[in-house]
Backbone as a ProteinNet text record, in pm:
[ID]
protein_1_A
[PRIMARY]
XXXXXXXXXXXXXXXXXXXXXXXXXXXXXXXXXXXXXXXXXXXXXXXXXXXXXXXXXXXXXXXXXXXXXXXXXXXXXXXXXXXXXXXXXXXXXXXXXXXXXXXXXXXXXXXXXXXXXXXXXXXXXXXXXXXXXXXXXXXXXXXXXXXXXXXXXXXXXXXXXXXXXXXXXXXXXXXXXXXXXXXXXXXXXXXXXXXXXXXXXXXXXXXXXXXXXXXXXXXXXXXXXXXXXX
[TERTIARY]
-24472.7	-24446.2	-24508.1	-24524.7	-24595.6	-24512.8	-24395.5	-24274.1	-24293.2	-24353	-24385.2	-24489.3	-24568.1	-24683.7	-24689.2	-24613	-24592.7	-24517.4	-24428.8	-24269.8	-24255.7	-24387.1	-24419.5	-24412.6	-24531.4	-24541.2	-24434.3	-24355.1	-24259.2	-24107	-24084.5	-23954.8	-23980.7	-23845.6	-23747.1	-23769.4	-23705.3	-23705.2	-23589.6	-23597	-23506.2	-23527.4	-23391.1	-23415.6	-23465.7	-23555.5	-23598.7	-23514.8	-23544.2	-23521.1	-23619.9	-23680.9	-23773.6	-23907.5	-24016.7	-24188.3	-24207.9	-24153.5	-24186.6	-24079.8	-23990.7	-23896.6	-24011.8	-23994.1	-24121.6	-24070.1	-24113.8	-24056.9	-23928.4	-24007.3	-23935.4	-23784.1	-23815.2	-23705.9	-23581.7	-23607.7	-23553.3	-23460.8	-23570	-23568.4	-23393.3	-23405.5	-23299.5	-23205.3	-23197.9	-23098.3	-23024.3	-23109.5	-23005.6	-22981.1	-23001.8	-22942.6	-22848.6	-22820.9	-22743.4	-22607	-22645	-22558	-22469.9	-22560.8	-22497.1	-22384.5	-22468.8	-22400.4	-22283.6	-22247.4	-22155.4	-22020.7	-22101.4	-21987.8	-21983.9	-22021.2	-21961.6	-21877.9	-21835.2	-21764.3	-21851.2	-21969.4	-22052.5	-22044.9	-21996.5	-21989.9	-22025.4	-22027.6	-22032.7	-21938	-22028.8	-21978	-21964.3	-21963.6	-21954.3	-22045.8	-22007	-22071.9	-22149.6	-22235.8	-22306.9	-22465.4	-22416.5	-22471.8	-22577.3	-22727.5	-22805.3	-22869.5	-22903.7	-22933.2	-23105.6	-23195.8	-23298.5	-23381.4	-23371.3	-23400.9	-23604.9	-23638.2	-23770.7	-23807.7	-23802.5	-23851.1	-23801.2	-23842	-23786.1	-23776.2	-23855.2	-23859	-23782	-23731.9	-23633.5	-23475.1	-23416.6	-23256.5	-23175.3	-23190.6	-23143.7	-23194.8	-23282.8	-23283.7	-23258.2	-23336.7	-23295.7	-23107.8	-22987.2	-22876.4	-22799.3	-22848.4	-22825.5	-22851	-22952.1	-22986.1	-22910.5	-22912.2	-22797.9	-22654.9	-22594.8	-22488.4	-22397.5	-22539.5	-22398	-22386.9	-22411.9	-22373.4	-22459.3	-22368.5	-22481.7	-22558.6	-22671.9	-22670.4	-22749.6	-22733.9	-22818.9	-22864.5	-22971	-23035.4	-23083.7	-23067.7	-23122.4	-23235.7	-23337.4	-23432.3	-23433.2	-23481.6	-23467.7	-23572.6	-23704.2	-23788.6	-23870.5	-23928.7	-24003	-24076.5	-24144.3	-24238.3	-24216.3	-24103.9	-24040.4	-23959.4	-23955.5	-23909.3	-24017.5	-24124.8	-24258.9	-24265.1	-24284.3	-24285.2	-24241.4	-24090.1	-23993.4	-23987.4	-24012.6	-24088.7	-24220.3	-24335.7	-24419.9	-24476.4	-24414.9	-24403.3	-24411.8	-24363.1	-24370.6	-24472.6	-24541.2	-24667	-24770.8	-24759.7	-24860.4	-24869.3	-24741.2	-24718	-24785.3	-24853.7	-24862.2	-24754.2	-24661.8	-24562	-24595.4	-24553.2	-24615.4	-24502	-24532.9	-24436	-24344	-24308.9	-24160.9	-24080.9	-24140.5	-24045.6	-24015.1	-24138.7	-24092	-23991.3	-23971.9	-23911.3	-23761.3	-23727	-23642.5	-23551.8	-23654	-23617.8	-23551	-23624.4	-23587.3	-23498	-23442	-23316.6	-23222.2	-23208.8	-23105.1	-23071.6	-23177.9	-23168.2	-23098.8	-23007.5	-22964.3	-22984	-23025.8	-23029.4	-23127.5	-23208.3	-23308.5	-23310.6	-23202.3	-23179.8	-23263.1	-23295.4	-23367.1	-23284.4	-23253.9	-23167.6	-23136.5	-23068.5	-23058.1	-22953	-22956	-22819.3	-22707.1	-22733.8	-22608.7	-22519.6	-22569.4	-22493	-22560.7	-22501.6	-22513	-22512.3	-22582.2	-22544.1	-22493.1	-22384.2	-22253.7	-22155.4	-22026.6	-21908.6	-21829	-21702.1	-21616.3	-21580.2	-21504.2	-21473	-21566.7	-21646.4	-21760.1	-21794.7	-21805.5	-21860.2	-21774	-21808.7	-21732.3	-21773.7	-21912.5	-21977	-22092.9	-22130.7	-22246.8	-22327.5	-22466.8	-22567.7	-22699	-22742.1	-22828.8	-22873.8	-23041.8	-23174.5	-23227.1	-23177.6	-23277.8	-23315.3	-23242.1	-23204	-23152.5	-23047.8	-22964.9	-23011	-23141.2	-23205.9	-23285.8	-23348.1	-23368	-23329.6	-23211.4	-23100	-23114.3	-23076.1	-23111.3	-22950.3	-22825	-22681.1	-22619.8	-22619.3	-22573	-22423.9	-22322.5	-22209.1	-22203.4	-22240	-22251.1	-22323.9	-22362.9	-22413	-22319.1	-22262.4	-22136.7	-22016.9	-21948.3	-21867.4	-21892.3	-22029.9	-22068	-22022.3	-22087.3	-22059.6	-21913	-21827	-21713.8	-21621.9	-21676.8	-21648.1	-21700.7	-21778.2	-21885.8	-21773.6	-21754.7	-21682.2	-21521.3	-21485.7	-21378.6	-21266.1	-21154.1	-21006	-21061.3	-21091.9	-21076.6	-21229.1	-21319.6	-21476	-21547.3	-21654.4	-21691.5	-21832.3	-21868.2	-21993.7	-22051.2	-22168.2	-22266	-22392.4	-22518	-22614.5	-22651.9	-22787.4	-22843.7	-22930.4	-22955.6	-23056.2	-23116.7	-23219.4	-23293.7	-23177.1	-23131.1	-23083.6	-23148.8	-23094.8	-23148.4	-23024	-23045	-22929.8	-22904.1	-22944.4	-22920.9	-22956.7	-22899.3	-22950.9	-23091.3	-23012	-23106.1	-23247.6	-23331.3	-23476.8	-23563.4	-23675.4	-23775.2	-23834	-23926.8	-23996.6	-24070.5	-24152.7	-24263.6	-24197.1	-24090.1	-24035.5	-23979.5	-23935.3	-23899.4	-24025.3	-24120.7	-24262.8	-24310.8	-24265.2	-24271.9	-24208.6	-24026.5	-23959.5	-23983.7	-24025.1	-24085.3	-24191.1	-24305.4	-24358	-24304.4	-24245.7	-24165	-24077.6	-24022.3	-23965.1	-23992.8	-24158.7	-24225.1	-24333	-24352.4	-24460.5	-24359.1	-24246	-24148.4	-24037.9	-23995.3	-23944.9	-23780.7	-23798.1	-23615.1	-23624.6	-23501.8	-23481.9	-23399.7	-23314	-23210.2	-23208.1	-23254.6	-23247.5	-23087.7	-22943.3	-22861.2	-22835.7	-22721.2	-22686.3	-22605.7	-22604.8	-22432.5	-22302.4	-22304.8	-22152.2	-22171.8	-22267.1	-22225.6	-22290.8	-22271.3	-22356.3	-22220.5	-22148.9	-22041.5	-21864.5	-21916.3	-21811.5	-21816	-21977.1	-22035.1	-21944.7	-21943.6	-21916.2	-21742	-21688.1	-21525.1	-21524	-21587.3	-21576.5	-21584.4	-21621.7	-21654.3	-21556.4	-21411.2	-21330.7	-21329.3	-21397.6	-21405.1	-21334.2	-21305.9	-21212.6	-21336.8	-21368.6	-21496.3	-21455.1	-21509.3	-21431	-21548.2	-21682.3	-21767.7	-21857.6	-21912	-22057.9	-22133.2	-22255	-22345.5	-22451.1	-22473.2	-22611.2	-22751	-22791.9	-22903.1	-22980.3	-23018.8	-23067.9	-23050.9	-22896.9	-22797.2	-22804	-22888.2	-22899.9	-23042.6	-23106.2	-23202.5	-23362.2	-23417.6	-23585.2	-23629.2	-23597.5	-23695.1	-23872.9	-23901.1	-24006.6	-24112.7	-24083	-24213.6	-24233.3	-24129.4	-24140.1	-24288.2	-24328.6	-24322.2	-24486.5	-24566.1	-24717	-24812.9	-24758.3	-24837.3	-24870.2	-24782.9	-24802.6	-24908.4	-24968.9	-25074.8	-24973.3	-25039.7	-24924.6	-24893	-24941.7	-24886.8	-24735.9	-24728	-24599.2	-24507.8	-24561.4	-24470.3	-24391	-24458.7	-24387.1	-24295.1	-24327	-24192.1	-24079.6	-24097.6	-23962.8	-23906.8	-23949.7	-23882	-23863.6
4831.7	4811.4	4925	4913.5	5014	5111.3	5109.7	5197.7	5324	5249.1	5345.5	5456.7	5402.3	5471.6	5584.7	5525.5	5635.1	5734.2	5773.9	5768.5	5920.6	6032.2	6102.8	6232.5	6128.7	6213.8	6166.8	6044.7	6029.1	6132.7	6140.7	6199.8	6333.1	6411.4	6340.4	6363.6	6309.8	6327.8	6442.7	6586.5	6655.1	6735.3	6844.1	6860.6	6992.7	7025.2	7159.8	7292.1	7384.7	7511.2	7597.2	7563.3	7639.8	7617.3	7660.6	7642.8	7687.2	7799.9	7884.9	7805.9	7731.3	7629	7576.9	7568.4	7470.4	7362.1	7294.1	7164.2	7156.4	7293.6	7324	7398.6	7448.4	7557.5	7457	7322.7	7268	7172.8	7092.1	7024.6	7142.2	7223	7306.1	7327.5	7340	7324	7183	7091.9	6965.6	6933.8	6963.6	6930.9	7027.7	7204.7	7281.2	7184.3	7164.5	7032	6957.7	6837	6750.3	6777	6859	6968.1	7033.4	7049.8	7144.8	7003	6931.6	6795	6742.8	6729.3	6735.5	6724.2	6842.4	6939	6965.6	6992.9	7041.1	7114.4	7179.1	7317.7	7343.6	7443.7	7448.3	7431.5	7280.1	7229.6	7054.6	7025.3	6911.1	6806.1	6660.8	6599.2	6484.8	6505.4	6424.1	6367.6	6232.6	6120.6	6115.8	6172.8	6102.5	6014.2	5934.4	5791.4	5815.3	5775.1	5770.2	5890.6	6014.5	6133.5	6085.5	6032.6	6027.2	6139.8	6270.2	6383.6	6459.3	6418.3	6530.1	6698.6	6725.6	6878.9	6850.8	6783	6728.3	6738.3	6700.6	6708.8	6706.5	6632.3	6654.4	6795.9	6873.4	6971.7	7130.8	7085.1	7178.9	7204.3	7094	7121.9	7160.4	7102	7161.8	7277.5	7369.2	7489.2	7613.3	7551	7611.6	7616.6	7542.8	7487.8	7508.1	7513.1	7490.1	7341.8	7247.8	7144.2	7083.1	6965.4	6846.5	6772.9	6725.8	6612.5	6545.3	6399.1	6275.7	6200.2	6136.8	6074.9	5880.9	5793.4	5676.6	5682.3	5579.1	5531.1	5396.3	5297.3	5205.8	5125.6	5157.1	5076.6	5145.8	5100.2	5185.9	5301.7	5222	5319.6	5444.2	5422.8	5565.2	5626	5550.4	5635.2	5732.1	5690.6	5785	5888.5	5831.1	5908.7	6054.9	6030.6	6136.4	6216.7	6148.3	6211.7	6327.8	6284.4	6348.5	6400.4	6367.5	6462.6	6590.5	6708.5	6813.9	6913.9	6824.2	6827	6809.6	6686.6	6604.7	6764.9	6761.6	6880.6	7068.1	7064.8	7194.7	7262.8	7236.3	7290.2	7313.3	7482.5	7497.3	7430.5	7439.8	7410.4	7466.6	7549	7630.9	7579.2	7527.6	7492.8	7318.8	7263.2	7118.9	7116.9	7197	7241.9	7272.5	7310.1	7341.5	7219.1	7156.5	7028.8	6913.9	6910.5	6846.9	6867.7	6990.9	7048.1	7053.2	7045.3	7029.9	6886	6803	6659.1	6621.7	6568.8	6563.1	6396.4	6289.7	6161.9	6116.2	6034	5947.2	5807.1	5712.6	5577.2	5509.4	5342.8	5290.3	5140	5130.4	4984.2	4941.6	4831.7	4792.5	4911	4942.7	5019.7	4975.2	4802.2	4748.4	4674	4725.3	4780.6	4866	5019.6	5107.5	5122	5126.5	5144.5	5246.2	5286.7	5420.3	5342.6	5381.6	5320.2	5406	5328.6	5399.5	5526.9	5609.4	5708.2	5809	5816.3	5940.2	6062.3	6024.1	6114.9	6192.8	6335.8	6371.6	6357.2	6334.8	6331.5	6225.3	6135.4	6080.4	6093.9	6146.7	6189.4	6063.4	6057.4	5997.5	6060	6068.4	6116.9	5985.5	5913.6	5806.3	5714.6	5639.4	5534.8	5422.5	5429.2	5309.6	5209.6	5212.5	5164.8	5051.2	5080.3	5008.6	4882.2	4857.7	4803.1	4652.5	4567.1	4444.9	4430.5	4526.3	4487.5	4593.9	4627.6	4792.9	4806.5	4712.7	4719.3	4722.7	4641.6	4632.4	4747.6	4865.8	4954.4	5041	5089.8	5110.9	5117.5	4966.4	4972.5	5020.7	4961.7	5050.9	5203.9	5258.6	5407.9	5452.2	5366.1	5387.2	5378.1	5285	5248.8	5362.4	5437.9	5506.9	5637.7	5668.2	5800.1	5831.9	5948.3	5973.9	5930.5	5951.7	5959.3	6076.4	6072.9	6179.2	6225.9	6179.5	6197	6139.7	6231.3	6202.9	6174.1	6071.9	6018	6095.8	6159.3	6227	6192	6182.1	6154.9	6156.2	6127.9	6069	5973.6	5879.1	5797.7	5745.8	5645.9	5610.3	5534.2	5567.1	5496.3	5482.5	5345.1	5349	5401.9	5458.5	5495.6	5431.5	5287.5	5172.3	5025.7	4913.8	4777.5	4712.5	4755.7	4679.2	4745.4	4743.8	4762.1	4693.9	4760.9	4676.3	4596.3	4514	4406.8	4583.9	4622.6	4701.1	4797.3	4834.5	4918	4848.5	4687.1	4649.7	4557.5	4576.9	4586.1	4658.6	4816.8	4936	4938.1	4918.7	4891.4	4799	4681.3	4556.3	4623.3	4678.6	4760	4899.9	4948.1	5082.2	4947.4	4917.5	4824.3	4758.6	4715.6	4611.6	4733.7	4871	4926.3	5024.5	5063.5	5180.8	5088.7	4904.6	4868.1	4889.3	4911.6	4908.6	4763.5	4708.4	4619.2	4588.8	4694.2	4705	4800.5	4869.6	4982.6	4959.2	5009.8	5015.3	5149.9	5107.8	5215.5	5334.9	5451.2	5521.2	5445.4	5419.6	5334.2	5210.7	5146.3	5039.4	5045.2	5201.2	5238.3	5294.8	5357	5434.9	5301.1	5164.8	5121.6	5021.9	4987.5	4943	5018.8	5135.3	5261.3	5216.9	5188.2	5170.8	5058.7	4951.6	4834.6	4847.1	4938.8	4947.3	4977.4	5045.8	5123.8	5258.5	5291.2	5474	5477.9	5609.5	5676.3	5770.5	5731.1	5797.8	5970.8	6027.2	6189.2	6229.1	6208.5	6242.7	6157.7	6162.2	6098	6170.7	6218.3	6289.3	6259.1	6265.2	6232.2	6334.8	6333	6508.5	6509.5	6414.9	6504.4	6593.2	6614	6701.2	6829.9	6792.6	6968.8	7006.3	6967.1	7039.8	6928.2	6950.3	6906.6	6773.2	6671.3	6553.8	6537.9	6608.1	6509.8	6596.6	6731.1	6750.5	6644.7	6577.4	6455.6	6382.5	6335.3	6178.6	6295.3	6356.7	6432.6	6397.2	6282.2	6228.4	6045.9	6054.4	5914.7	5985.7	5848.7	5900.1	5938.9	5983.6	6013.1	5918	5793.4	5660.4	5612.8	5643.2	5612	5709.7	5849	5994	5942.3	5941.1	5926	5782.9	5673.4	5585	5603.1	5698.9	5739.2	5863.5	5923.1	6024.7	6006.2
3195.8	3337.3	3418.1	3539.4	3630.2	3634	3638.7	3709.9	3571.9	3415.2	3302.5	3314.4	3376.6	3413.1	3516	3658.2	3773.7	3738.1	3671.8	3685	3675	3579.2	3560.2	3674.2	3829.6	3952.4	4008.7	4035.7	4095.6	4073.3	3933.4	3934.2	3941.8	3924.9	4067.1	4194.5	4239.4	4395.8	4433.2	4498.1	4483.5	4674.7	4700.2	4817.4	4787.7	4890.5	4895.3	4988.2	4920	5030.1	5088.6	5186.8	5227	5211.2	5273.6	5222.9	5108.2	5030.9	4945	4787.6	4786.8	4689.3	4664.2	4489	4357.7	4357.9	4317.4	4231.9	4093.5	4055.5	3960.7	3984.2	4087.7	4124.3	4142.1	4272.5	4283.1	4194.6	4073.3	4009	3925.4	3861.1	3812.5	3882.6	4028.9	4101.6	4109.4	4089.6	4104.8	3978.3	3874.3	3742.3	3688	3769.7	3752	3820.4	3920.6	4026.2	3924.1	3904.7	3859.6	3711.9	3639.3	3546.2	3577.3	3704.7	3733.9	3753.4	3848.7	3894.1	3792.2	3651	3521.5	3434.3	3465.8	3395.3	3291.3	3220.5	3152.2	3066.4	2988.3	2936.2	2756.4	2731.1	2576.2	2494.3	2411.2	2289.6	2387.8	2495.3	2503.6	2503.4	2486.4	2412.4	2520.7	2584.1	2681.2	2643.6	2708.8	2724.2	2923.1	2837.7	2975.4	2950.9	3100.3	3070.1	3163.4	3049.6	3097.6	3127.1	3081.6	3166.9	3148	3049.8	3018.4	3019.9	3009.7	2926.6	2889.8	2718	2631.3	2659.4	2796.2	2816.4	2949.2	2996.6	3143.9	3144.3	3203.4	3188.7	3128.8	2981	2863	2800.2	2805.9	2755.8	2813.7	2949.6	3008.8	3075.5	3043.8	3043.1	2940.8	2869.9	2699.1	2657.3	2699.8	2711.1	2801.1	2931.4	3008.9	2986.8	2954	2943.2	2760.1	2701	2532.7	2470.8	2576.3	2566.8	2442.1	2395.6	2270.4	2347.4	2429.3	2464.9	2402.7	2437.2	2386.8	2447.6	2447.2	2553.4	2503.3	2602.2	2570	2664.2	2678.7	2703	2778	2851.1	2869.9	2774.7	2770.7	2669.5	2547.7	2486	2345	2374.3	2487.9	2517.5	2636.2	2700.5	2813.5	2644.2	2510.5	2463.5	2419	2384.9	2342.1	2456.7	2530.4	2667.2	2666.7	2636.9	2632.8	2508.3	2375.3	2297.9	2290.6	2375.9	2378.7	2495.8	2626	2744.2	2789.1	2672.9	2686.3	2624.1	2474.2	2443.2	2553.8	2601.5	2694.2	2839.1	2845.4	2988.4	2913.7	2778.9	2769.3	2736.4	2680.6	2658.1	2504.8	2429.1	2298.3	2191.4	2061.3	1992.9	1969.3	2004	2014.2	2092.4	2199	2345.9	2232.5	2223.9	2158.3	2064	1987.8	1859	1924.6	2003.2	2090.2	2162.3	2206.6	2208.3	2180.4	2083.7	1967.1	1915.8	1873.7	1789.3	1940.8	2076.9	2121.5	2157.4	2185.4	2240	2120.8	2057.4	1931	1883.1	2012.8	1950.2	2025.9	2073	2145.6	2114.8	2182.5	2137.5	2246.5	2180.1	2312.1	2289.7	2430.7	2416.3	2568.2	2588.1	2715.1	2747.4	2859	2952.5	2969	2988.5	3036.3	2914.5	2794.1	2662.4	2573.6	2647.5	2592.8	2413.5	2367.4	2178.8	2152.6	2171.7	2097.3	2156.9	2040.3	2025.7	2151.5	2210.3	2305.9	2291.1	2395.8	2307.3	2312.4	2369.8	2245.1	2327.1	2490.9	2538	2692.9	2686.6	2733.5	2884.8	2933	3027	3028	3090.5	3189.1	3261.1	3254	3379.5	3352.8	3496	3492.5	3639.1	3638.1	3755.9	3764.1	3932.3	3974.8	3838.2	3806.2	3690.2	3705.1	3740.3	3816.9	3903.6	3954.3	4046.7	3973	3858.4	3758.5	3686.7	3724.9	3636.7	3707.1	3678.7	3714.9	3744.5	3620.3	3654.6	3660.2	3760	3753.8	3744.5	3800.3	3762.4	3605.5	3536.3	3403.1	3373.4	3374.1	3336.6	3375.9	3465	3510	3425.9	3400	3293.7	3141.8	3159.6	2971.5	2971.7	3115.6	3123.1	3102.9	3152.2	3100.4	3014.8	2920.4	2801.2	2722.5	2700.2	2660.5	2653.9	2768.5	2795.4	2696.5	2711.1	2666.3	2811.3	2775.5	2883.9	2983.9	3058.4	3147	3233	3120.2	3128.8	3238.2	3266.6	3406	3392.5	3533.9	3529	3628.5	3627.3	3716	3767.3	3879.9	3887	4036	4031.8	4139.6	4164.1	4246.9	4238.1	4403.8	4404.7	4521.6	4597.8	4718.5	4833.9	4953.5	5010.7	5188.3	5254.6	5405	5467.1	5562.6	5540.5	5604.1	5564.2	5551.6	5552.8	5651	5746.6	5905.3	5888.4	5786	5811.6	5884.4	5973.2	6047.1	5965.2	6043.4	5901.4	5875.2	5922	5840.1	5720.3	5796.5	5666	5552.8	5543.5	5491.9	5406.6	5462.7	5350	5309.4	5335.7	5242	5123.9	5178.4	5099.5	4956.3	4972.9	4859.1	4796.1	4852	4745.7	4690.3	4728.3	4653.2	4552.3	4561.3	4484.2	4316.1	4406	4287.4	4203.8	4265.4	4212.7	4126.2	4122.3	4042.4	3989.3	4002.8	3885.8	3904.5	4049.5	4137.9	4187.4	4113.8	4168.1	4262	4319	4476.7	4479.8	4595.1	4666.4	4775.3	4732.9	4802.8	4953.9	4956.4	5082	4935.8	4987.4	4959.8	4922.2	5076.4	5060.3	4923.4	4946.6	4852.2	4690.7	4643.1	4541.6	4489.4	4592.8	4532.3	4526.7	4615.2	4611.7	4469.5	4448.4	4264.8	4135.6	4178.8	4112.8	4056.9	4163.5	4161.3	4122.7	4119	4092.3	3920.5	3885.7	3742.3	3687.1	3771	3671	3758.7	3800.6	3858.5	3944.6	3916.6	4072.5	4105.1	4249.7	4299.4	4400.6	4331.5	4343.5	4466.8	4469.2	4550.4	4560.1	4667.2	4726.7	4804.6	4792.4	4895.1	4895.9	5019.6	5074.1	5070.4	4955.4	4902.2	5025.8	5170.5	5240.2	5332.7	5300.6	5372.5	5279.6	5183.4	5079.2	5073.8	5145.7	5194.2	5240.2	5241.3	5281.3	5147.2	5213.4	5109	5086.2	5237	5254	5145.3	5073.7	4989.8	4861	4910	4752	4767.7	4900	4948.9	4952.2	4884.4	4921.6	4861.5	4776	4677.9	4782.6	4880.6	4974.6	5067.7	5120.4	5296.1	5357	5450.3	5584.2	5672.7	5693.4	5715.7	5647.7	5521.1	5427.6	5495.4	5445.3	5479.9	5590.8	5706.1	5842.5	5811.6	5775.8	5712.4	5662.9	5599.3	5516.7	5604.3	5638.4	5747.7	5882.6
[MASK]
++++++++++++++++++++++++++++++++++++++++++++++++++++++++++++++++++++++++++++++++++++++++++++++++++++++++++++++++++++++++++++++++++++++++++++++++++++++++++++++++++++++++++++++++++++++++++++++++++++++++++++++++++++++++++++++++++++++

């Protein structure tokens, strides 16, 4: 699918601080984030969904943190992907090796039945994933089935901050759509009320462009797009 191919320059989408904030800088700040809304810590046993690189959020929280994590995939090949991503990125074999020995599983299966038994995990993260999903409630409940008593689901993903699109934006919209392999782009509200519908008690919702600067995402669009989305 196309969305396999882009997905590389696209992710993630994160907020910035300042002219002088990396990609990278950022990118660690929102996975220290989601890590933290967690509960994260060493020795626990988490489940991310989709991170697609083996040198990406599964490792770099696992590293910070203490934590086991394990990661699924949505298809064979975002599983290669994530496999060999950090090779592909220049990364030496020490860092891969590293990797490898913390990512502790790499399953590939549908989302909206997760393959691990109930019970298992102490935490849930997923980066811009959910968007993907053709049944996201049903991905939802897996997540909770998935989890232990008490265990918490974490993430972020693509929202609009509104329904009522113009036609033009709403032919931006259809191709962001059909070219990255989202099949509903929701609001907040009705991402987090999906959320409860699953089983959750929804503890937070935020809107990341209230945590800083989106638009260095969107530099890889003309400036025809840019100005659309902002």
């Amino acid at each position: 699918r196309v969305f396999e191919q882009r997905i590389s320059c696209l992710y993630p989408f994160v907020p910035f601080k300042g002219d002088r904030d990396t990609h990278k800088a950022a990118c660690q700040r929102l996975q220290d984030l989601v890590a933290s809304l967690a509960g994260i810590t060493r020795g626990s046993y988490v489940l991310d969904v989709a991170c697609t690189s083996a040198m990406g959020p599964a490792t770099y929280i696992a590293e910070r943190t203490g934590a086991v994590v394990c990661d699924i995939q949505m298809t064979e090949k975002m599983g290669l992907l994530a496999r060999a991503e950090g090779v592909n990125s220049g990364e030496g074999e020490e860092e891969m090796t590293t990797a490898r020995r913390i990512v502790e599983d790499l399953a590939v299966g549908e989302l909206e039945t997760i393959p691990y038994d109930s019970d298992t995990f102490d935490a849930v993260i997923f980066f811009e994933t959910v968007g993907h999903m053709k049944d996201k409630t049903a991905f939802f409940r897996e997540c909770l089935r998935v989890l232990k008593n008490g265990g918490i689901l974490a993430g972020t993903d693509w929202l609009v901050t509104h329904t009522g699109l113009s036609s033009g934006n709403e032919a931006l919209m259809t191709t962001l759509r059909t070219e990255n392999g989202i099949s509903e782009l929701e609001t907040l509200a009705s991402f987090g009320e999906r959320i409860e519908r699953a089983g959750f008690h929804l503890r937070e919702a935020v809107d990341m462009s209230r945590e800083g600067d989106l638009s260095p995402n969107f530099e890889h669009f003309d400036a025809t797009v840019l100005g659309s989305f902002i």
